Amino acid sequence: MRRSRAILTVLTAAAVTAGGFLTLTQAANAATTLGSAAAAKSRYFGTAVAAYKLTDSVYTGLLDTQFTMVTPENEMKWDATEPSQNTFSYTSADTIVARAKANGQRVRGHALAWHSQQPSWVASLSGTALRSAMVNHITNVATHYKGQLYAWDVVNEAFSDNGDGSRRSSNLQATGNDWIEVAFQTARAADPSAKLCYNDYNTDGVNAKSTAVYTMVKDFLARGVPIDCVGFQSHFNSASPLPSDYQANLQRFADLGVEVQITELDIAGSGTAQADSYSKVVAACLAVSKCTGISVWGIRDSDSWRASDTPLLFDASGNPKEAYNAVITAFGGTTTTSSPTTSSSPTTGTGACTATVANNSWTGGFVTTVTVKAGATAITSWKVALTLPTGSAVTSTWSATASGSSGALTFTNASYNGSLAAGASTSFGFQGTGTAFSGTPTCTVS
Ligand code: XIL
């Protein structure tokens, strides 16, 4: 019933428009954002968030509409939260947590104990002084966020890459081999409700490093050391590609009884190859019932710690990439695409623009993506007008400025996407409640 109504909506939208464009729409189920598509499969879809970007409306527009889980990218690390010994600083992390809560998003805490991004005062410590400092740090930070986090990466990157399954040598490791279990016990005592995870990279396939982690988790479970989950960072590039035994590796950890999470996903590349790898990651998580969710390590390519790899799901302007559609499709969500099927130029005149819409609709809501295309000559600004159906309202807009939230609306270009070469296009989007607009909007240049 629900499905047939969705298909009907889609067919209504698939009409030959006045400008001679055919809107092609592919029907699927109703989930239409990363978060809602994952939620339809009982998974979360998260992202790393940087506090200093929360004033960027393109960034927050995508964050608020697409993601259901948030990981502070740097703000909960030891150097950020305890810049001098026993003096704690939570302002940036608190901002991220409060904002996520207000938007109904959950938070993964990252990371309590790690060899990297330690404050400088830690370098002068060793032995029992360092062990006590670590315990004090974990107790304070986990207590500060007690009851507020979905999970903590308690220990990050504690194993070496040298192929013998050994521990990474670090100042923390030098305090004794039991530092990891002490970290987990301390975190559990401070916040019994957060899931406690071990998180690492190059552990995505079956290899000596992941097997060493596996052995540790198995031992912890056998001895009653508290551990609930294992995070797989999943930073992939040509030197470290998505392994073919990714799913099998996730499954062997799940079979121990812990949850598995994909915690920092990014995949260098572009186009279909990149999209295919993203699909495979989603499929692997869906095939493992204890895989509870996926987080990407940033929103737009330009937000990535490896920006030159263009490894994320949105381009620098915030437009969804092929990989974005692949992720939604892999979750079984709606992939609604609109594209001109004729090569004839728009007939609206020299210097003009045209606009076409693509809708992802579900019962009670929608995401509309509007493609704005310049006519025969370049333009430097554009304005798109459309009238929303009665009772519908826009709740957020990205890559354009909306004149209001209901009825007759105009959307004006953002500062970075008003200029289009002849025949070039850009897109903006908005999310709303009610029924989507499904006609052809008016596009004007000023
Ligand atoms: C990275 C951040 O993205 C950067 O902004 C920062 O400069 C360095 O750390 N593994 C992790 C993350 O667990 O914390 C790292 O994040 C990326 C690798």
PDB file of N, CA and C in Angstrom, residues 276-332:
ATOM      1  N   ASP A 276      31.294   2.420  -6.109  1.00  0.00           N
ATOM      2  CA  ASP A 276      31.219   0.960  -5.935  1.00  0.00           C
ATOM      3  C   ASP A 276      31.822   0.527  -4.603  1.00  0.00           C
ATOM      4  N   SER A 277      32.945   1.147  -4.251  1.00  0.00           N
ATOM      5  CA  SER A 277      33.569   0.784  -2.970  1.00  0.00           C
ATOM      6  C   SER A 277      32.669   1.176  -1.809  1.00  0.00           C
ATOM      7  N   TYR A 278      32.081   2.354  -1.896  1.00  0.00           N
ATOM      8  CA  TYR A 278      31.143   2.756  -0.831  1.00  0.00           C
ATOM      9  C   TYR A 278      29.981   1.760  -0.733  1.00  0.00           C
ATOM     10  N   SER A 279      29.452   1.344  -1.890  1.00  0.00           N
ATOM     11  CA  SER A 279      28.352   0.359  -1.874  1.00  0.00           C
ATOM     12  C   SER A 279      28.758  -0.913  -1.155  1.00  0.00           C
ATOM     13  N   LYS A 280      29.992  -1.343  -1.431  1.00  0.00           N
ATOM     14  CA  LYS A 280      30.459  -2.599  -0.829  1.00  0.00           C
ATOM     15  C   LYS A 280      30.586  -2.474   0.684  1.00  0.00           C
ATOM     16  N   VAL A 281      31.009  -1.316   1.142  1.00  0.00           N
ATOM     17  CA  VAL A 281      31.116  -1.109   2.593  1.00  0.00           C
ATOM     18  C   VAL A 281      29.727  -1.196   3.224  1.00  0.00           C
ATOM     19  N   VAL A 282      28.748  -0.538   2.598  1.00  0.00           N
ATOM     20  CA  VAL A 282      27.382  -0.578   3.136  1.00  0.00           C
ATOM     21  C   VAL A 282      26.867  -2.018   3.118  1.00  0.00           C
ATOM     22  N   ALA A 283      27.082  -2.702   2.011  1.00  0.00           N
ATOM     23  CA  ALA A 283      26.591  -4.086   1.899  1.00  0.00           C
ATOM     24  C   ALA A 283      27.222  -4.969   2.975  1.00  0.00           C
ATOM     25  N   ALA A 284      28.503  -4.763   3.240  1.00  0.00           N
ATOM     26  CA  ALA A 284      29.184  -5.572   4.264  1.00  0.00           C
ATOM     27  C   ALA A 284      28.565  -5.315   5.630  1.00  0.00           C
ATOM     28  N   CYS A 285      28.312  -4.050   5.944  1.00  0.00           N
ATOM     29  CA  CYS A 285      27.709  -3.733   7.248  1.00  0.00           C
ATOM     30  C   CYS A 285      26.307  -4.339   7.341  1.00  0.00           C
ATOM     31  N   LEU A 286      25.554  -4.241   6.257  1.00  0.00           N
ATOM     32  CA  LEU A 286      24.186  -4.790   6.287  1.00  0.00           C
ATOM     33  C   LEU A 286      24.180  -6.311   6.435  1.00  0.00           C
ATOM     34  N   ALA A 287      25.236  -6.944   5.945  1.00  0.00           N
ATOM     35  CA  ALA A 287      25.291  -8.413   6.004  1.00  0.00           C
ATOM     36  C   ALA A 287      25.694  -8.919   7.388  1.00  0.00           C
ATOM     37  N   VAL A 288      26.169  -8.023   8.232  1.00  0.00           N
ATOM     38  CA  VAL A 288      26.612  -8.420   9.579  1.00  0.00           C
ATOM     39  C   VAL A 288      25.635  -7.797  10.575  1.00  0.00           C
ATOM     40  N   SER A 289      24.827  -8.630  11.193  1.00  0.00           N
ATOM     41  CA  SER A 289      23.728  -8.062  11.999  1.00  0.00           C
ATOM     42  C   SER A 289      24.246  -7.227  13.159  1.00  0.00           C
ATOM     43  N   LYS A 290      25.423  -7.520  13.667  1.00  0.00           N
ATOM     44  CA  LYS A 290      25.973  -6.728  14.758  1.00  0.00           C
ATOM     45  C   LYS A 290      26.731  -5.492  14.284  1.00  0.00           C
ATOM     46  N   CYS A 291      26.704  -5.198  13.002  1.00  0.00           N
ATOM     47  CA  CYS A 291      27.288  -3.937  12.500  1.00  0.00           C
ATOM     48  C   CYS A 291      26.219  -2.862  12.678  1.00  0.00           C
ATOM     49  N   THR A 292      26.419  -1.989  13.653  1.00  0.00           N
ATOM     50  CA  THR A 292      25.336  -1.081  14.061  1.00  0.00           C
ATOM     51  C   THR A 292      25.323   0.230  13.291  1.00  0.00           C
ATOM     52  N   GLY A 293      26.400   0.560  12.608  1.00  0.00           N
ATOM     53  CA  GLY A 293      26.358   1.804  11.853  1.00  0.00           C
ATOM     54  C   GLY A 293      27.672   2.140  11.188  1.00  0.00           C
ATOM     55  N   ILE A 294      27.588   3.178  10.382  1.00  0.00           N
ATOM     56  CA  ILE A 294      28.727   3.644   9.588  1.00  0.00           C
ATOM     57  C   ILE A 294      28.864   5.142   9.805  1.00  0.00           C
ATOM     58  N   SER A 295      30.091   5.582  10.064  1.00  0.00           N
ATOM     59  CA  SER A 295      30.365   7.021  10.084  1.00  0.00           C
ATOM     60  C   SER A 295      31.425   7.329   9.047  1.00  0.00           C
ATOM     61  N   VAL A 296      31.211   8.386   8.290  1.00  0.00           N
ATOM     62  CA  VAL A 296      32.240   8.883   7.388  1.00  0.00           C
ATOM     63  C   VAL A 296      33.055   9.947   8.126  1.00  0.00           C
ATOM     64  N   TRP A 297      34.301  10.145   7.659  1.00  0.00           N
ATOM     65  CA  TRP A 297      35.196  11.045   8.388  1.00  0.00           C
ATOM     66  C   TRP A 297      35.158  12.454   7.774  1.00  0.00           C
ATOM     67  N   GLY A 298      33.968  13.038   7.806  1.00  0.00           N
ATOM     68  CA  GLY A 298      33.784  14.392   7.291  1.00  0.00           C
ATOM     69  C   GLY A 298      32.616  14.424   6.321  1.00  0.00           C
ATOM     70  N   ILE A 299      32.169  15.627   6.005  1.00  0.00           N
ATOM     71  CA  ILE A 299      30.970  15.773   5.171  1.00  0.00           C
ATOM     72  C   ILE A 299      31.365  16.009   3.704  1.00  0.00           C
ATOM     73  N   ARG A 300      31.956  17.168   3.416  1.00  0.00           N
ATOM     74  CA  ARG A 300      32.356  17.466   2.030  1.00  0.00           C
ATOM     75  C   ARG A 300      33.815  17.048   1.825  1.00  0.00           C
ATOM     76  N   ASP A 301      34.185  16.821   0.586  1.00  0.00           N
ATOM     77  CA  ASP A 301      35.592  16.500   0.292  1.00  0.00           C
ATOM     78  C   ASP A 301      36.522  17.533   0.926  1.00  0.00           C
ATOM     79  N   SER A 302      36.109  18.774   0.885  1.00  0.00           N
ATOM     80  CA  SER A 302      36.959  19.844   1.421  1.00  0.00           C
ATOM     81  C   SER A 302      37.064  19.789   2.945  1.00  0.00           C
ATOM     82  N   ASP A 303      36.199  19.051   3.592  1.00  0.00           N
ATOM     83  CA  ASP A 303      36.278  18.899   5.052  1.00  0.00           C
ATOM     84  C   ASP A 303      37.208  17.763   5.461  1.00  0.00           C
ATOM     85  N   SER A 304      37.625  16.956   4.503  1.00  0.00           N
ATOM     86  CA  SER A 304      38.373  15.746   4.839  1.00  0.00           C
ATOM     87  C   SER A 304      39.791  16.048   5.308  1.00  0.00           C
ATOM     88  N   TRP A 305      40.297  15.223   6.231  1.00  0.00           N
ATOM     89  CA  TRP A 305      41.715  15.310   6.629  1.00  0.00           C
ATOM     90  C   TRP A 305      42.610  14.909   5.458  1.00  0.00           C
ATOM     91  N   ARG A 306      42.013  14.283   4.452  1.00  0.00           N
ATOM     92  CA  ARG A 306      42.747  13.935   3.233  1.00  0.00           C
ATOM     93  C   ARG A 306      42.008  14.536   2.034  1.00  0.00           C
ATOM     94  N   ALA A 307      41.850  15.855   2.057  1.00  0.00           N
ATOM     95  CA  ALA A 307      40.979  16.524   1.085  1.00  0.00           C
ATOM     96  C   ALA A 307      41.393  16.256  -0.364  1.00  0.00           C
ATOM     97  N   SER A 308      42.699  16.123  -0.609  1.00  0.00           N
ATOM     98  CA  SER A 308      43.135  15.943  -1.998  1.00  0.00           C
ATOM     99  C   SER A 308      42.719  14.572  -2.549  1.00  0.00           C
ATOM    100  N   ASP A 309      42.325  13.660  -1.684  1.00  0.00           N
ATOM    101  CA  ASP A 309      41.832  12.344  -2.123  1.00  0.00           C
ATOM    102  C   ASP A 309      40.356  12.385  -2.523  1.00  0.00           C
ATOM    103  N   THR A 310      39.697  13.522  -2.319  1.00  0.00           N
ATOM    104  CA  THR A 310      38.239  13.650  -2.541  1.00  0.00           C
ATOM    105  C   THR A 310      37.493  12.388  -2.071  1.00  0.00           C
ATOM    106  N   PRO A 311      37.660  12.032  -0.780  1.00  0.00           N
ATOM    107  CA  PRO A 311      37.197  10.695  -0.346  1.00  0.00           C
ATOM    108  C   PRO A 311      35.792  10.637   0.228  1.00  0.00           C
ATOM    109  N   LEU A 312      35.041  11.735   0.187  1.00  0.00           N
ATOM    110  CA  LEU A 312      33.776  11.752   0.929  1.00  0.00           C
ATOM    111  C   LEU A 312      32.567  11.749  -0.008  1.00  0.00           C
ATOM    112  N   LEU A 313      31.387  11.969   0.535  1.00  0.00           N
ATOM    113  CA  LEU A 313      30.137  11.780  -0.214  1.00  0.00           C
ATOM    114  C   LEU A 313      29.570  13.051  -0.828  1.00  0.00           C
ATOM    115  N   PHE A 314      30.108  14.215  -0.421  1.00  0.00           N
ATOM    116  CA  PHE A 314      29.648  15.490  -0.990  1.00  0.00           C
ATOM    117  C   PHE A 314      30.862  16.230  -1.534  1.00  0.00           C
ATOM    118  N   ASP A 315      30.683  16.930  -2.649  1.00  0.00           N
ATOM    119  CA  ASP A 315      31.810  17.691  -3.188  1.00  0.00           C
ATOM    120  C   ASP A 315      32.007  18.967  -2.375  1.00  0.00           C
ATOM    121  N   ALA A 316      33.013  19.727  -2.762  1.00  0.00           N
ATOM    122  CA  ALA A 316      33.380  20.896  -1.963  1.00  0.00           C
ATOM    123  C   ALA A 316      32.245  21.908  -1.868  1.00  0.00           C
ATOM    124  N   SER A 317      31.335  21.899  -2.829  1.00  0.00           N
ATOM    125  CA  SER A 317      30.195  22.825  -2.778  1.00  0.00           C
ATOM    126  C   SER A 317      29.020  22.245  -2.008  1.00  0.00           C
ATOM    127  N   GLY A 318      29.161  21.016  -1.565  1.00  0.00           N
ATOM    128  CA  GLY A 318      28.068  20.391  -0.818  1.00  0.00           C
ATOM    129  C   GLY A 318      27.102  19.624  -1.701  1.00  0.00           C
ATOM    130  N   ASN A 319      27.459  19.446  -2.978  1.00  0.00           N
ATOM    131  CA  ASN A 319      26.590  18.642  -3.849  1.00  0.00           C
ATOM    132  C   ASN A 319      26.838  17.155  -3.609  1.00  0.00           C
ATOM    133  N   PRO A 320      25.770  16.350  -3.585  1.00  0.00           N
ATOM    134  CA  PRO A 320      25.973  14.910  -3.412  1.00  0.00           C
ATOM    135  C   PRO A 320      26.707  14.318  -4.609  1.00  0.00           C
ATOM    136  N   LYS A 321      27.643  13.411  -4.353  1.00  0.00           N
ATOM    137  CA  LYS A 321      28.421  12.757  -5.408  1.00  0.00           C
ATOM    138  C   LYS A 321      27.775  11.419  -5.782  1.00  0.00           C
ATOM    139  N   GLU A 322      28.317  10.815  -6.808  1.00  0.00           N
ATOM    140  CA  GLU A 322      27.828   9.492  -7.226  1.00  0.00           C
ATOM    141  C   GLU A 322      27.873   8.516  -6.034  1.00  0.00           C
ATOM    142  N   ALA A 323      28.917   8.641  -5.244  1.00  0.00           N
ATOM    143  CA  ALA A 323      29.055   7.753  -4.084  1.00  0.00           C
ATOM    144  C   ALA A 323      27.903   7.942  -3.096  1.00  0.00           C
ATOM    145  N   TYR A 324      27.402   9.153  -3.006  1.00  0.00           N
ATOM    146  CA  TYR A 324      26.250   9.410  -2.119  1.00  0.00           C
ATOM    147  C   TYR A 324      25.046   8.588  -2.578  1.00  0.00           C
ATOM    148  N   ASN A 325      24.738   8.667  -3.859  1.00  0.00           N
ATOM    149  CA  ASN A 325      23.606   7.893  -4.383  1.00  0.00           C
ATOM    150  C   ASN A 325      23.835   6.393  -4.186  1.00  0.00           C
ATOM    151  N   ALA A 326      25.093   5.995  -4.351  1.00  0.00           N
ATOM    152  CA  ALA A 326      25.406   4.568  -4.195  1.00  0.00           C
ATOM    153  C   ALA A 326      25.145   4.109  -2.764  1.00  0.00           C
ATOM    154  N   VAL A 327      25.474   4.948  -1.812  1.00  0.00           N
ATOM    155  CA  VAL A 327      25.250   4.582  -0.408  1.00  0.00           C
ATOM    156  C   VAL A 327      23.752   4.450  -0.139  1.00  0.00           C
ATOM    157  N   ILE A 328      22.984   5.432  -0.591  1.00  0.00           N
ATOM    158  CA  ILE A 328      21.523   5.378  -0.363  1.00  0.00           C
ATOM    159  C   ILE A 328      20.962   4.113  -1.028  1.00  0.00           C
ATOM    160  N   THR A 329      21.386   3.863  -2.252  1.00  0.00           N
ATOM    161  CA  THR A 329      20.882   2.687  -2.971  1.00  0.00           C
ATOM    162  C   THR A 329      21.272   1.397  -2.253  1.00  0.00           C
ATOM    163  N   ALA A 330      22.496   1.348  -1.763  1.00  0.00           N
ATOM    164  CA  ALA A 330      22.956   0.130  -1.080  1.00  0.00           C
ATOM    165  C   ALA A 330      22.150  -0.136   0.181  1.00  0.00           C
ATOM    166  N   PHE A 331      21.652   0.914   0.796  1.00  0.00           N
ATOM    167  CA  PHE A 331      20.783   0.733   1.970  1.00  0.00           C
ATOM    168  C   PHE A 331      19.355   0.375   1.554  1.00  0.00           C
ATOM    169  N   GLY A 332      19.086   0.380   0.242  1.00  0.00           N
ATOM    170  CA  GLY A 332      17.737   0.072  -0.213  1.00  0.00           C
ATOM    171  C   GLY A 332      16.847   1.290  -0.251  1.00  0.00           C
TER     172      GLY A 332
END
